[in-house]
Short mmCIF file of C-alpha atoms and ligand atoms in Angstrom, two decimals:
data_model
loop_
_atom_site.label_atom_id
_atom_site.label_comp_id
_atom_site.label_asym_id
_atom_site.label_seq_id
_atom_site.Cartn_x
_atom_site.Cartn_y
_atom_site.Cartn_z
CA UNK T 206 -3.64 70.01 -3.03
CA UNK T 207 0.00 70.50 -4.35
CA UNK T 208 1.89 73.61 -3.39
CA UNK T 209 5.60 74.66 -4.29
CA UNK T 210 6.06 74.15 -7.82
CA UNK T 211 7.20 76.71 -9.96
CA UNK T 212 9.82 76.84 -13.32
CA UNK T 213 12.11 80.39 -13.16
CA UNK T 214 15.93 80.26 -12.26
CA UNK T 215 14.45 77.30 -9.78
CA UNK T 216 12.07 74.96 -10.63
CA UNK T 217 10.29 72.68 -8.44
CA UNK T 218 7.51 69.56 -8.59
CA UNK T 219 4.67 70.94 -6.43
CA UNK T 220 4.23 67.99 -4.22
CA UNK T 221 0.68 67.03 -3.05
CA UNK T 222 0.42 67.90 0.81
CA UNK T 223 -3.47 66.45 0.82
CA UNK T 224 -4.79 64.03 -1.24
CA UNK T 225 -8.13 65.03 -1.25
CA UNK T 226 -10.56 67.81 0.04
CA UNK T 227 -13.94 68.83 0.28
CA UNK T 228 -14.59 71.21 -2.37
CA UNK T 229 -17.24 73.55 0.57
CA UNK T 230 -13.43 73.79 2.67
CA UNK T 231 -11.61 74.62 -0.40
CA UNK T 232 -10.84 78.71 0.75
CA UNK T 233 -10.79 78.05 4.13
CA UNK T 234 -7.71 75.50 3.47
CA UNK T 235 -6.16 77.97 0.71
CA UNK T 236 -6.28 80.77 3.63
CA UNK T 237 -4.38 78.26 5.75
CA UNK T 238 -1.69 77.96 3.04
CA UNK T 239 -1.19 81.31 2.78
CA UNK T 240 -0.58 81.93 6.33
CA UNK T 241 1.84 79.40 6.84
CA UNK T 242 3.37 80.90 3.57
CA UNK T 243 3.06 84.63 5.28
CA UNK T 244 4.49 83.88 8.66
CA UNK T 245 7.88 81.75 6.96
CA UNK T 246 8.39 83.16 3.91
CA UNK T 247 11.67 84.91 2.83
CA UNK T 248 10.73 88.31 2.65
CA UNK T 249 14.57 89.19 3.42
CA UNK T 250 15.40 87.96 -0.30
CA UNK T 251 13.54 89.40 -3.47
CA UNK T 252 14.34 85.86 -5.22
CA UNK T 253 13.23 83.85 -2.23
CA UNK T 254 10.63 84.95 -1.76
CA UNK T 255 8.24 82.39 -3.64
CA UNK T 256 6.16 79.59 -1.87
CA UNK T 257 8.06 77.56 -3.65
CA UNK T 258 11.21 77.88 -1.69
CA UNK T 259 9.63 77.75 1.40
CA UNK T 260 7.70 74.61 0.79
CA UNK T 261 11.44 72.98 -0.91
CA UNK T 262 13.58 74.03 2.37
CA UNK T 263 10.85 73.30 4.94
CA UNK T 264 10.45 69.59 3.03
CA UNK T 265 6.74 68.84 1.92
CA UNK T 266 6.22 67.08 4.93
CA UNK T 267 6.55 69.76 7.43
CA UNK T 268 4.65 72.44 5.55
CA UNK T 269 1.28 69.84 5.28
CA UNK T 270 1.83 69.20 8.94
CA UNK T 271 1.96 73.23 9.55
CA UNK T 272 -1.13 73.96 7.03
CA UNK T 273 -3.17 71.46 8.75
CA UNK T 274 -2.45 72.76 12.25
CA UNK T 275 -3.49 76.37 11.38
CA UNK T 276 -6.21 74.71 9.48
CA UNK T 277 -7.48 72.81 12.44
CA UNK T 278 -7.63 76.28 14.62
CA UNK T 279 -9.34 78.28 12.07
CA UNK T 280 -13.01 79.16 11.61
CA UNK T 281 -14.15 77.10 8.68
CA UNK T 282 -17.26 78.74 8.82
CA UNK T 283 -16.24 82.33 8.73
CA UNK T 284 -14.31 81.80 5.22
CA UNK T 285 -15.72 79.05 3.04
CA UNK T 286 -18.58 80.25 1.31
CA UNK T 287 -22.27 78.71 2.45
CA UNK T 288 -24.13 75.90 -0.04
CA UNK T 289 -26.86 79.54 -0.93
CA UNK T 290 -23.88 81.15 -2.59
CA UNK T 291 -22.27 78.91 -4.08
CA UNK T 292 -25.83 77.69 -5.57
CA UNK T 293 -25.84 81.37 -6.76
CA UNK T 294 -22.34 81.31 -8.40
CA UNK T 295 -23.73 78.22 -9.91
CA UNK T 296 -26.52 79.61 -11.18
CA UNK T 297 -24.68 82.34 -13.34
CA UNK T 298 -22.97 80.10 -15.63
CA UNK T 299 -25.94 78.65 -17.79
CA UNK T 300 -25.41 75.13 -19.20
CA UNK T 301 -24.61 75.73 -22.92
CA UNK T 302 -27.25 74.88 -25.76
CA UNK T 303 -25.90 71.23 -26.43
CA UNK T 304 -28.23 69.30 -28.73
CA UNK T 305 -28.77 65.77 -28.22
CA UNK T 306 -26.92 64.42 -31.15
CA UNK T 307 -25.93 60.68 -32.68
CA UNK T 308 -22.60 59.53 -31.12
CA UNK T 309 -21.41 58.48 -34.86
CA UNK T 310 -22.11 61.30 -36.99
CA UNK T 311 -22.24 59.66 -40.89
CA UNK T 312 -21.32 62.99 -42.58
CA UNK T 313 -18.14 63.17 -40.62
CA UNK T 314 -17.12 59.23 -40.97
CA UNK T 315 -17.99 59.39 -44.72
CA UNK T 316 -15.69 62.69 -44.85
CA UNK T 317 -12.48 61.46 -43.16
CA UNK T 318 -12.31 58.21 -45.21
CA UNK T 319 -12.50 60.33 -48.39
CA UNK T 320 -10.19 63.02 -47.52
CA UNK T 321 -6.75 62.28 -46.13
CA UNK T 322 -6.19 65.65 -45.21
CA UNK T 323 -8.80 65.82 -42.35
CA UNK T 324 -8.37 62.59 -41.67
CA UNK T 325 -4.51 63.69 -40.69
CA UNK T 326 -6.37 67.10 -38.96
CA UNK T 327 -8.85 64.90 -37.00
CA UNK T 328 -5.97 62.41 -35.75
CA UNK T 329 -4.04 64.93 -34.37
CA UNK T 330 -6.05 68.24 -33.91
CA UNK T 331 -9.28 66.75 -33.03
CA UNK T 332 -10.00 65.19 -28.99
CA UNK T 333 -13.01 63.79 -27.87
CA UNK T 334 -15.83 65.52 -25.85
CA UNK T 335 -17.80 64.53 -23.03
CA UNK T 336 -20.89 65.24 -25.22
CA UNK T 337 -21.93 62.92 -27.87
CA UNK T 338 -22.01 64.11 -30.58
CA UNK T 339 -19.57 67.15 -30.23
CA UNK T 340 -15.85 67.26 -30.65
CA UNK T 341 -12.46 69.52 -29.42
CA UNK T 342 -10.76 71.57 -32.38
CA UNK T 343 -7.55 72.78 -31.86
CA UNK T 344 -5.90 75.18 -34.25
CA UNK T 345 -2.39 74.91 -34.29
CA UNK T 346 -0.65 78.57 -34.82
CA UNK T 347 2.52 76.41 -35.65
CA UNK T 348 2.67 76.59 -39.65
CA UNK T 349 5.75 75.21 -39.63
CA UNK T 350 9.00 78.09 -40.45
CA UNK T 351 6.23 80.66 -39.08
CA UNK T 352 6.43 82.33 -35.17
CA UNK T 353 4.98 80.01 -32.90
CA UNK T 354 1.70 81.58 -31.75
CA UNK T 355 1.47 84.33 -34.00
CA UNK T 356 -2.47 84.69 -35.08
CA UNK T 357 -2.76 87.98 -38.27
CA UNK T 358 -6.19 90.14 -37.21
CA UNK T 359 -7.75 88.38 -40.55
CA UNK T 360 -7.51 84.88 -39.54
CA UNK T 361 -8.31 86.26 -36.06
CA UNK T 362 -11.88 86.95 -37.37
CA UNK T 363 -12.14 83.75 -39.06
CA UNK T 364 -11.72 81.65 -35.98
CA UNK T 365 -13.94 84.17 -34.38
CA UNK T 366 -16.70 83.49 -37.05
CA UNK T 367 -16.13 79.63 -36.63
CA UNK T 368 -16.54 80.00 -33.05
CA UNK T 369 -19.75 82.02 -32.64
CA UNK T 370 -20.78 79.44 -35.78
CA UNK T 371 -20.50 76.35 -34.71
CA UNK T 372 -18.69 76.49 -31.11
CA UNK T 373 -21.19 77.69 -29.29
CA UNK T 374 -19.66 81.11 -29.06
CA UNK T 375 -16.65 79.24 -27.15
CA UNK T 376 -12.77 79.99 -28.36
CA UNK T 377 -9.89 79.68 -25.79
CA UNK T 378 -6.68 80.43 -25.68
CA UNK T 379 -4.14 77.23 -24.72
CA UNK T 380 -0.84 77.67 -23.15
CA UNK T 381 0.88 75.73 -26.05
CA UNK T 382 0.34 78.82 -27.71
CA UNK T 383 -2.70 77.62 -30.01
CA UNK T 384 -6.25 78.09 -30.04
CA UNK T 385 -9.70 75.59 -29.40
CA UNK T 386 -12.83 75.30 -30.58
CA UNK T 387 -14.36 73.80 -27.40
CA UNK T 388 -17.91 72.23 -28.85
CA UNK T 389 -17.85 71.15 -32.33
CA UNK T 390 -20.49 69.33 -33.86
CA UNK T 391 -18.76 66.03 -35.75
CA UNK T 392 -21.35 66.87 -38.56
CA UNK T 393 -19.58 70.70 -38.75
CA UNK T 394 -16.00 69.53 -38.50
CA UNK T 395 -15.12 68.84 -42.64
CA UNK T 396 -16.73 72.44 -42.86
CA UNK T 397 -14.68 73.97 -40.13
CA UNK T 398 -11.53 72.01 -41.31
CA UNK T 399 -12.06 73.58 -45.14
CA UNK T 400 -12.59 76.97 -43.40
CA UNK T 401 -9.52 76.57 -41.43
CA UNK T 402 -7.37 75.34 -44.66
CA UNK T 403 -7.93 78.32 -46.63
CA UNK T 404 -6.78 80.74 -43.72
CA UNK T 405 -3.77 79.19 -43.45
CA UNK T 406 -5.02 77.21 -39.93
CA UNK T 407 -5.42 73.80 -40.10
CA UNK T 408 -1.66 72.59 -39.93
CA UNK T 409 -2.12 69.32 -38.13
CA UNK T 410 0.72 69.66 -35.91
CA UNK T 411 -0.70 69.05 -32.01
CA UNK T 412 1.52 67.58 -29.68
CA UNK T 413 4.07 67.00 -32.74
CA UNK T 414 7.82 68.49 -32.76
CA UNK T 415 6.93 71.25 -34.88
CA UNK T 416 3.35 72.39 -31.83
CA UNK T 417 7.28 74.04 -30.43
CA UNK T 418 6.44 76.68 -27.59
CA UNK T 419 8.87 79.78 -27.73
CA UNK T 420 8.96 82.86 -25.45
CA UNK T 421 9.04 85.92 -27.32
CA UNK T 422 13.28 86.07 -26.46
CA UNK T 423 15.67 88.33 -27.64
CA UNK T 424 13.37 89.49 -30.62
CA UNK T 425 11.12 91.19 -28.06
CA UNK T 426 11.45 90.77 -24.48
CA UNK T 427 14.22 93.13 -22.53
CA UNK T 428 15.26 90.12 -20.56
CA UNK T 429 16.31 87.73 -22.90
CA UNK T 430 20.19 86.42 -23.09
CA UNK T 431 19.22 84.20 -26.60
CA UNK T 432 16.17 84.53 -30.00
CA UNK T 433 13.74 81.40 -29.46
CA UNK T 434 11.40 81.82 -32.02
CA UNK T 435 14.11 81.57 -35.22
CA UNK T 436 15.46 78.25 -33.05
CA UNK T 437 11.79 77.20 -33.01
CA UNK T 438 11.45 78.19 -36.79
CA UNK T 439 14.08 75.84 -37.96
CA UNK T 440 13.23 73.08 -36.28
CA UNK T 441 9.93 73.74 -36.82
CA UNK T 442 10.94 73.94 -40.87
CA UNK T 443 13.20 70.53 -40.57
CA UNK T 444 10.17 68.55 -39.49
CA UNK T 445 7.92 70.03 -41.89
CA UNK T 446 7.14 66.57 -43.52
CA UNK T 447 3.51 65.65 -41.90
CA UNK T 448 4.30 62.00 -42.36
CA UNK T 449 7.41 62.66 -40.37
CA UNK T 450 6.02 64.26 -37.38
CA UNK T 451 3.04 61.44 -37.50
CA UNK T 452 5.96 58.87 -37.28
CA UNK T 453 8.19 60.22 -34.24
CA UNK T 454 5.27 60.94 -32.52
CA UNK T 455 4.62 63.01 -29.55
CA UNK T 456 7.16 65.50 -28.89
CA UNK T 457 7.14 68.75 -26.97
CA UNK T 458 9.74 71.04 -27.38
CA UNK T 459 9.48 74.34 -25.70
CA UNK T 460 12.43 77.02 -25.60
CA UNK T 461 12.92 79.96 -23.55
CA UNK T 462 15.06 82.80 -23.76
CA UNK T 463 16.21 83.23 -20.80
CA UNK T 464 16.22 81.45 -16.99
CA UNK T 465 12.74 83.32 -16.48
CA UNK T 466 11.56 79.97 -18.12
CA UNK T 467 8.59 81.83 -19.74
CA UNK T 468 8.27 78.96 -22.35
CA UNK T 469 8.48 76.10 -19.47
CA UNK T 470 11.71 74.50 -20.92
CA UNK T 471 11.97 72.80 -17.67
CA UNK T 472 9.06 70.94 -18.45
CA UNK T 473 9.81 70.28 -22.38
CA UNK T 474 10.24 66.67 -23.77
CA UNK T 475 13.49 68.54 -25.30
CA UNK T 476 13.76 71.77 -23.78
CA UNK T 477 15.72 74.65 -24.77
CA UNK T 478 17.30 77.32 -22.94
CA UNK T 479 19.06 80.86 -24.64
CA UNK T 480 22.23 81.93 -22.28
CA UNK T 481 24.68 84.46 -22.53
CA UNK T 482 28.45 83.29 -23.07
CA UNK T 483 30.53 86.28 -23.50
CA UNK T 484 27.80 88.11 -25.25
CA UNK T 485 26.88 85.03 -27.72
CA UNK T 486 23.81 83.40 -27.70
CA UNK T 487 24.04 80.01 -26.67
CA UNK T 488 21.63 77.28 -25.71
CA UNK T 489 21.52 74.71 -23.08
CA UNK T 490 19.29 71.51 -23.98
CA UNK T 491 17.62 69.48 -21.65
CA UNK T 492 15.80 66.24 -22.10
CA UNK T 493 12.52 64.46 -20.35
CA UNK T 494 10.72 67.21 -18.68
CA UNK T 495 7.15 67.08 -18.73
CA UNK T 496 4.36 69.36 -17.77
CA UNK T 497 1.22 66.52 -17.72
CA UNK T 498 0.37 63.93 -14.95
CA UNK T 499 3.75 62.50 -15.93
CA UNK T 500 5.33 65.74 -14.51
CA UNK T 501 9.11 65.67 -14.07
CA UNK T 502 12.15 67.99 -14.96
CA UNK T 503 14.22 68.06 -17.34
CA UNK T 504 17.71 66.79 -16.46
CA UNK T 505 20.48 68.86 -18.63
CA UNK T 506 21.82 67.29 -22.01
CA UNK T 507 25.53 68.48 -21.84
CA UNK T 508 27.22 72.13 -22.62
CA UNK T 509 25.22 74.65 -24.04
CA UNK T 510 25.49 74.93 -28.22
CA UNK T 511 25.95 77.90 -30.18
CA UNK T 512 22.99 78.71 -32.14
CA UNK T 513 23.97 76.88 -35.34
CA UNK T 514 24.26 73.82 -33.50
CA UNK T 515 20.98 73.30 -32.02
CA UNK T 516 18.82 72.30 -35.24
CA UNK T 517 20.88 70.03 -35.77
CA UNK T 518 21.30 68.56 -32.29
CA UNK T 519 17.34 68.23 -32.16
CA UNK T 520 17.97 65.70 -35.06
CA UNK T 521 20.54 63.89 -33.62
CA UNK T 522 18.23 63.54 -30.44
CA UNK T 523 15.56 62.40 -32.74
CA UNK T 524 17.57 59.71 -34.75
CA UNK T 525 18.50 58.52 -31.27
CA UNK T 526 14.83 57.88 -30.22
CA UNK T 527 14.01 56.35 -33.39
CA UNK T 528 16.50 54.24 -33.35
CA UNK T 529 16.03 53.43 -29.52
CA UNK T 530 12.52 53.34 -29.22
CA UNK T 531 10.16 50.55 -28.67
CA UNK T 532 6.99 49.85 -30.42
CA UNK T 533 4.99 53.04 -29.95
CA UNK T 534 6.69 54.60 -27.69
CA UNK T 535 6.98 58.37 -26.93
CA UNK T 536 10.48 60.08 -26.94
CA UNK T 537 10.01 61.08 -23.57
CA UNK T 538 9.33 57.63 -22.57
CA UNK T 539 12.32 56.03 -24.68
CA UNK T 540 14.52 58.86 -22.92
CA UNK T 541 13.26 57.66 -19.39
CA UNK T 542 14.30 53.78 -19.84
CA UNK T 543 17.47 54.52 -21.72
CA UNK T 544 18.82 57.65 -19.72
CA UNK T 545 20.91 60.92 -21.24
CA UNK T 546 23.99 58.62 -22.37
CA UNK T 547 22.91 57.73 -26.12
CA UNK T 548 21.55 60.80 -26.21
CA UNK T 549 24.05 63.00 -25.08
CA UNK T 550 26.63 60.46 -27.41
CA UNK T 551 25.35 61.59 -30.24
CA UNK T 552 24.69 65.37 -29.68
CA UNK T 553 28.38 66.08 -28.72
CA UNK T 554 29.91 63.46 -30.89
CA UNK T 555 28.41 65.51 -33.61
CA UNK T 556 29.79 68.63 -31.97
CA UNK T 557 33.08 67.99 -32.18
S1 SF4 M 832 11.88 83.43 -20.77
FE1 SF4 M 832 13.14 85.26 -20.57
S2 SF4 M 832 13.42 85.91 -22.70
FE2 SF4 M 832 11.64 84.58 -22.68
S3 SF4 M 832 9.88 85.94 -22.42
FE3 SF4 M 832 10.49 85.19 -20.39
S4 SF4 M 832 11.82 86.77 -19.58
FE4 SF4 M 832 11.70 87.09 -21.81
#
């Protein structure tokens, strides 16, 4: 169980307070949680008063030791649900109509090695699945010099075809601002790749500098001190070259437009954040946040940039890594054993 993280004006790791838990105690412990959160949280201060803050100024520690106490006096039994209903809930989600398929699909293998299009598409937009036979799509919505997650109503239909077609009626909706095709069959994916092509979908961008996440910013949202999306745009235009991207790798840039931290800069490889300086937009750059199992924050770069200085920051930032990096690895990694100094050498060495 981890409680207490958050992103905003502060952001915290959640740290785990229990390694491990029966799944049957799971709302009776949850309840506990919320009551230590209840009876110590700040309601005195409208920007305190997140679980966050209590769990950071109480120390991780003492707020496990406090949930397990008023976990240890409450009636398990009263609140987590009995094996019957959760059989029921079970019952209502019917297993989807996989087929038993070959786990090397000859169509698809014969496909990539001809085409070096979907071959790019499968490396990087295409994961495994835990069915044989069946693969992950994502669709980027990260054309590059286009807004990042912007979908029109036409290709909206498309993916909706291709879903009830050959996804088993499955799309989502990912966080990184793209879509998935949960359950393709390897045999469908050259057809749903082709599909995808001609709407203007398949850019094979996942997990590369220009899959950027961007708040809406000043374009849109009432809050915002600084625009993310153009920032995204031409950074997102400067990396354009697929071969490019392939070669520097995985790298997660996300930008907000404000402290809110609606596009999880905190938690960026490079992460970008629009402030106010005397009524110019400006942006503050921070390096080796991540938001997977390798979660950590972002420590800040140096002084925020004015707007015309960021694209070209990002490519000092990258020359750095490729310079610095070893074998194959990731920026974020390269950042971690070498620190901000070359990094932050090269930024405002350029700046001035
Ligand atoms: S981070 Fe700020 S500017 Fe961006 S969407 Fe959230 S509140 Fe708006």
């Amino acid at each position: 169980m981890l409680v207490g993280g958050g992103l905003g004006r502060t952001p915290y790791l959640g740290p785990t307070i229990r390694r491990s838990l029966p799944a049957r105690h799971l709302l009776s412990y949850l309840q506990a949680i919320l009551r230590v959160y209840n009876r110590h949280g700040r309601r005195d201060n409208l920007w305190k008063a997140r679980i966050k803050v209590l769990v950071a100024s109480l120390g991780a520690e003492e707020f496990a030791r406090q949930v397990e106490e008023e976990w240890d006096r409450t009636d398990k039994a009263a609140i987590d649900l009995p094996d019957t209903e959760l059989a029921r809930i079970r019952a209502a989600f019917a297993p989807l109509g996989f087929q038993t398929l070959p786990r090397v699909s000859t169509v698809f293998e014969a496909a990539r090695s001809e085409d070096r299009g979907l071959a790019r598409f499968v490396r990087n937009n295409v994961v495994a699945h835990k069915i044989q036979g069946y693969a992950i799509v994502k669709i980027a919505l990260k054309a590059p010099g286009e807004t990042p997650g912007d979908c029109s109503a036409e290709q909206m239909d498309i993916v909706a075809d291709l879903a009830e077609r050959y996804s088993l009626d499955e799309v989502r909706v990912a966080y990184e601002q793209n879509l998935i095709l949960p359950h393709v069959r390897l045999d469908e994916i050259p057809g749903v790749y082709q599909t995808l092509l001609a709407a203007g979908l398949a850019t094979p961008n996942i997990n590369l500098i220009s899959d950027i996440i961007a708040c809406p910013g000043l374009d849109y949202c009432a809050l915002a001190n600084a625009r993310a999306i153009p920032i995204a745009q031409d950074i997102a235009r400067m990396f354009a070259d697929p071969e490019l991207a392939e070669d520097i790798g995985e790298l997660k840039i996300k930008i907000s437009g404000c402290i809110n931290a609606c596009g999880h800069h905190h938690v960026g490889h490079i992460g970008i954040l629009g402030v106010d300086k005397k009524g110019e937009e400006f942006y503050q750059l921070s390096l080796g946040g991540s938001g997977e199992d390798d979660a950590a924050l972002g420590q800040i770069l140096g002084p925020a940039l004015p707007a015309d200085r960021v694209t070209a920051a990002v490519d000092n930032l990258v020359a750095v890594y490729l310079r610095e990096r070893h074998g194959a690895e990731r920026f974020v990694d390269t950042f971690r054993r070498t620190g901000l100094n070359p990094f932050k050498e090269a930024v405002y060495a350029d700046a001035h």
